[in-house]
Coordinates of C-alpha atoms in Angstrom, one line a residue:
X1 CA -24.0 108.9 -161.0
X2 CA -21.1 108.5 -163.3
X3 CA -19.3 105.3 -164.4
X4 CA -15.6 105.3 -164.9
X5 CA -14.5 102.4 -167.2
X6 CA -11.1 101.4 -165.9
X7 CA -8.5 99.3 -167.8
X8 CA -5.9 98.3 -165.2
X9 CA -3.4 95.7 -166.4
X10 CA -1.9 95.4 -162.9
X11 CA -5.4 94.7 -161.3
X12 CA -6.0 92.0 -164.0
X13 CA -2.6 90.5 -163.4
X14 CA -3.1 90.4 -159.6
X15 CA -6.4 88.7 -159.9
X16 CA -4.8 86.0 -162.0
X17 CA -1.6 85.7 -160.0
X18 CA -2.3 82.2 -158.8
X19 CA -4.3 80.9 -161.8
X20 CA -3.0 82.5 -165.0
X21 CA -5.3 83.0 -167.9
X22 CA -4.4 82.8 -171.6
X23 CA -5.9 86.1 -172.8
X24 CA -3.4 88.8 -173.5
X25 CA -3.9 92.2 -172.0
X26 CA -4.4 93.7 -175.5
X27 CA -7.3 91.2 -176.1
X28 CA -8.9 92.1 -172.7
X29 CA -8.5 95.8 -173.3
X30 CA -9.9 95.5 -176.8
X31 CA -13.0 93.7 -175.7
X32 CA -13.6 96.2 -172.9
X33 CA -13.2 99.1 -175.2
X34 CA -15.6 97.5 -177.7
X35 CA -18.1 97.1 -174.8
X36 CA -17.8 100.8 -173.8
X37 CA -18.1 101.9 -177.4
X38 CA -21.3 99.8 -177.9
X39 CA -23.0 100.2 -174.5
X40 CA -21.8 103.4 -172.8
X41 CA -24.9 105.4 -173.7
X42 CA -27.2 102.5 -172.6
X43 CA -25.3 102.3 -169.3
X44 CA -26.5 105.8 -168.4
X45 CA -30.0 104.8 -169.2
X46 CA -29.5 101.9 -166.8
X47 CA -28.0 104.2 -164.1
X48 CA -31.2 106.3 -164.3
X49 CA -33.6 103.3 -164.3
X50 CA -32.0 101.5 -161.4
X51 CA -33.2 103.9 -158.7
X52 CA -36.7 104.1 -160.3
X53 CA -37.1 100.3 -160.4
X54 CA -35.5 99.6 -157.0
X55 CA -37.0 102.6 -155.3
X56 CA -33.5 103.4 -153.9
X57 CA -31.0 106.2 -154.3
X58 CA -27.4 106.1 -155.4
X59 CA -25.1 106.7 -152.4
X60 CA -22.1 107.5 -154.6
X61 CA -21.4 110.1 -157.3
X62 CA -19.0 107.9 -159.3
X63 CA -18.3 104.2 -159.6
X64 CA -15.3 102.5 -161.2
X65 CA -15.9 99.5 -163.5
X66 CA -12.8 97.3 -163.9
X67 CA -12.5 95.1 -167.0
X68 CA -10.7 91.8 -166.4
X69 CA -10.3 88.3 -167.8
X70 CA -10.2 85.6 -165.1
X71 CA -11.8 82.4 -163.9
X72 CA -13.5 83.9 -160.9
X73 CA -16.8 85.6 -160.6
X74 CA -17.9 89.2 -161.4
X75 CA -18.3 91.2 -158.3
X76 CA -19.7 94.5 -157.2
X77 CA -17.0 96.0 -154.9
X78 CA -14.8 97.0 -156.6
X79 CA -17.1 96.5 -159.5
X80 CA -15.2 93.9 -161.6
X81 CA -16.6 92.8 -164.9
X82 CA -15.2 89.8 -166.9
X83 CA -14.8 90.5 -170.6
X84 CA -16.8 88.1 -172.8
X85 CA -17.6 87.6 -176.4
X86 CA -21.3 88.0 -175.6
X87 CA -21.3 91.7 -174.8
X88 CA -25.1 91.7 -174.1
X89 CA -24.3 89.2 -171.3
X90 CA -21.6 91.6 -170.0
X91 CA -24.2 94.4 -170.0
X92 CA -26.7 92.2 -168.1
X93 CA -24.0 91.3 -165.6
X94 CA -22.9 94.9 -165.2
X95 CA -26.5 95.9 -164.5
X96 CA -26.7 93.1 -161.9
X97 CA -23.5 94.3 -160.1
X98 CA -24.7 97.9 -160.3
X99 CA -27.9 96.9 -158.4
X100 CA -25.7 95.3 -155.7
X101 CA -24.1 98.8 -155.3
X102 CA -27.5 100.5 -154.8
X103 CA -28.4 97.9 -152.2
X104 CA -25.3 97.7 -150.0
X105 CA -27.2 97.1 -146.8
X106 CA -28.3 93.7 -147.9
X107 CA -25.9 90.8 -147.3
X108 CA -25.3 88.1 -149.8
X109 CA -28.0 85.5 -150.1
X110 CA -30.0 83.5 -152.7
X111 CA -33.0 85.7 -152.0
X112 CA -31.0 88.9 -152.8
X113 CA -29.7 87.3 -156.0
X114 CA -33.2 86.5 -157.1
X115 CA -34.5 90.0 -156.2
X116 CA -31.6 91.6 -158.2
X117 CA -32.2 89.3 -161.2
X118 CA -35.9 90.2 -161.1
X119 CA -34.9 93.9 -161.2
X120 CA -32.5 93.2 -164.1
X121 CA -35.3 91.7 -166.1
X122 CA -37.6 94.6 -165.3
X123 CA -35.0 97.1 -166.4
X124 CA -34.3 95.4 -169.7
X125 CA -38.1 95.0 -170.3
X126 CA -38.3 98.8 -169.9
X127 CA -35.5 99.2 -172.4
X128 CA -37.2 96.8 -174.8
X129 CA -34.0 94.6 -175.0
X130 CA -34.5 90.9 -175.1
X131 CA -32.1 89.3 -172.6
X132 CA -33.8 85.9 -172.2
X133 CA -30.7 83.9 -173.0
X134 CA -28.4 86.1 -170.9
X135 CA -30.6 86.3 -167.8
X136 CA -30.9 82.5 -167.8
X137 CA -27.1 82.3 -167.6
X138 CA -27.0 84.9 -164.9
X139 CA -29.7 83.1 -162.9
X140 CA -27.9 79.8 -163.2
X141 CA -24.6 81.4 -162.1
X142 CA -26.4 83.0 -159.1
X143 CA -28.0 79.7 -158.1
X144 CA -24.7 77.8 -158.3
X145 CA -23.2 80.3 -155.8
X146 CA -25.7 79.3 -153.2
X147 CA -25.8 75.5 -153.6
X148 CA -25.0 73.6 -150.5
X149 CA -21.5 72.3 -150.6
X150 CA -20.8 68.6 -150.2
X151 CA -18.9 67.5 -147.1

């Protein structure tokens, strides 16, 4: 599978239409480009490891990855990745969202989030990259998504 890294100012602007962010488009694009420069080769290692670890096959030949800055979550379809100062965290989140794409038959749930985060840890262990700080952030974010809401 091939990843297409997409920089769409109009997509970013539309995500932020009702809740504008302070980051300029140049800043967003610059962070995204730095991420691609630093992690593009590792992304292909991840793309090859995901089927091996999850025991599933990619059902797409290509996948777009949109870089944005907004106050909402990252999501898998279309794969939308928030730019951050911590690029390793971006890489962990990208891996998490890629796994969502290889498991499209499973609906959103806390169990699925836990399963995906376990796969993420396994993948990075295989790559010998320490993500202990980053996976903690991702797990906390996943857990917040499924907390019961107060009425």
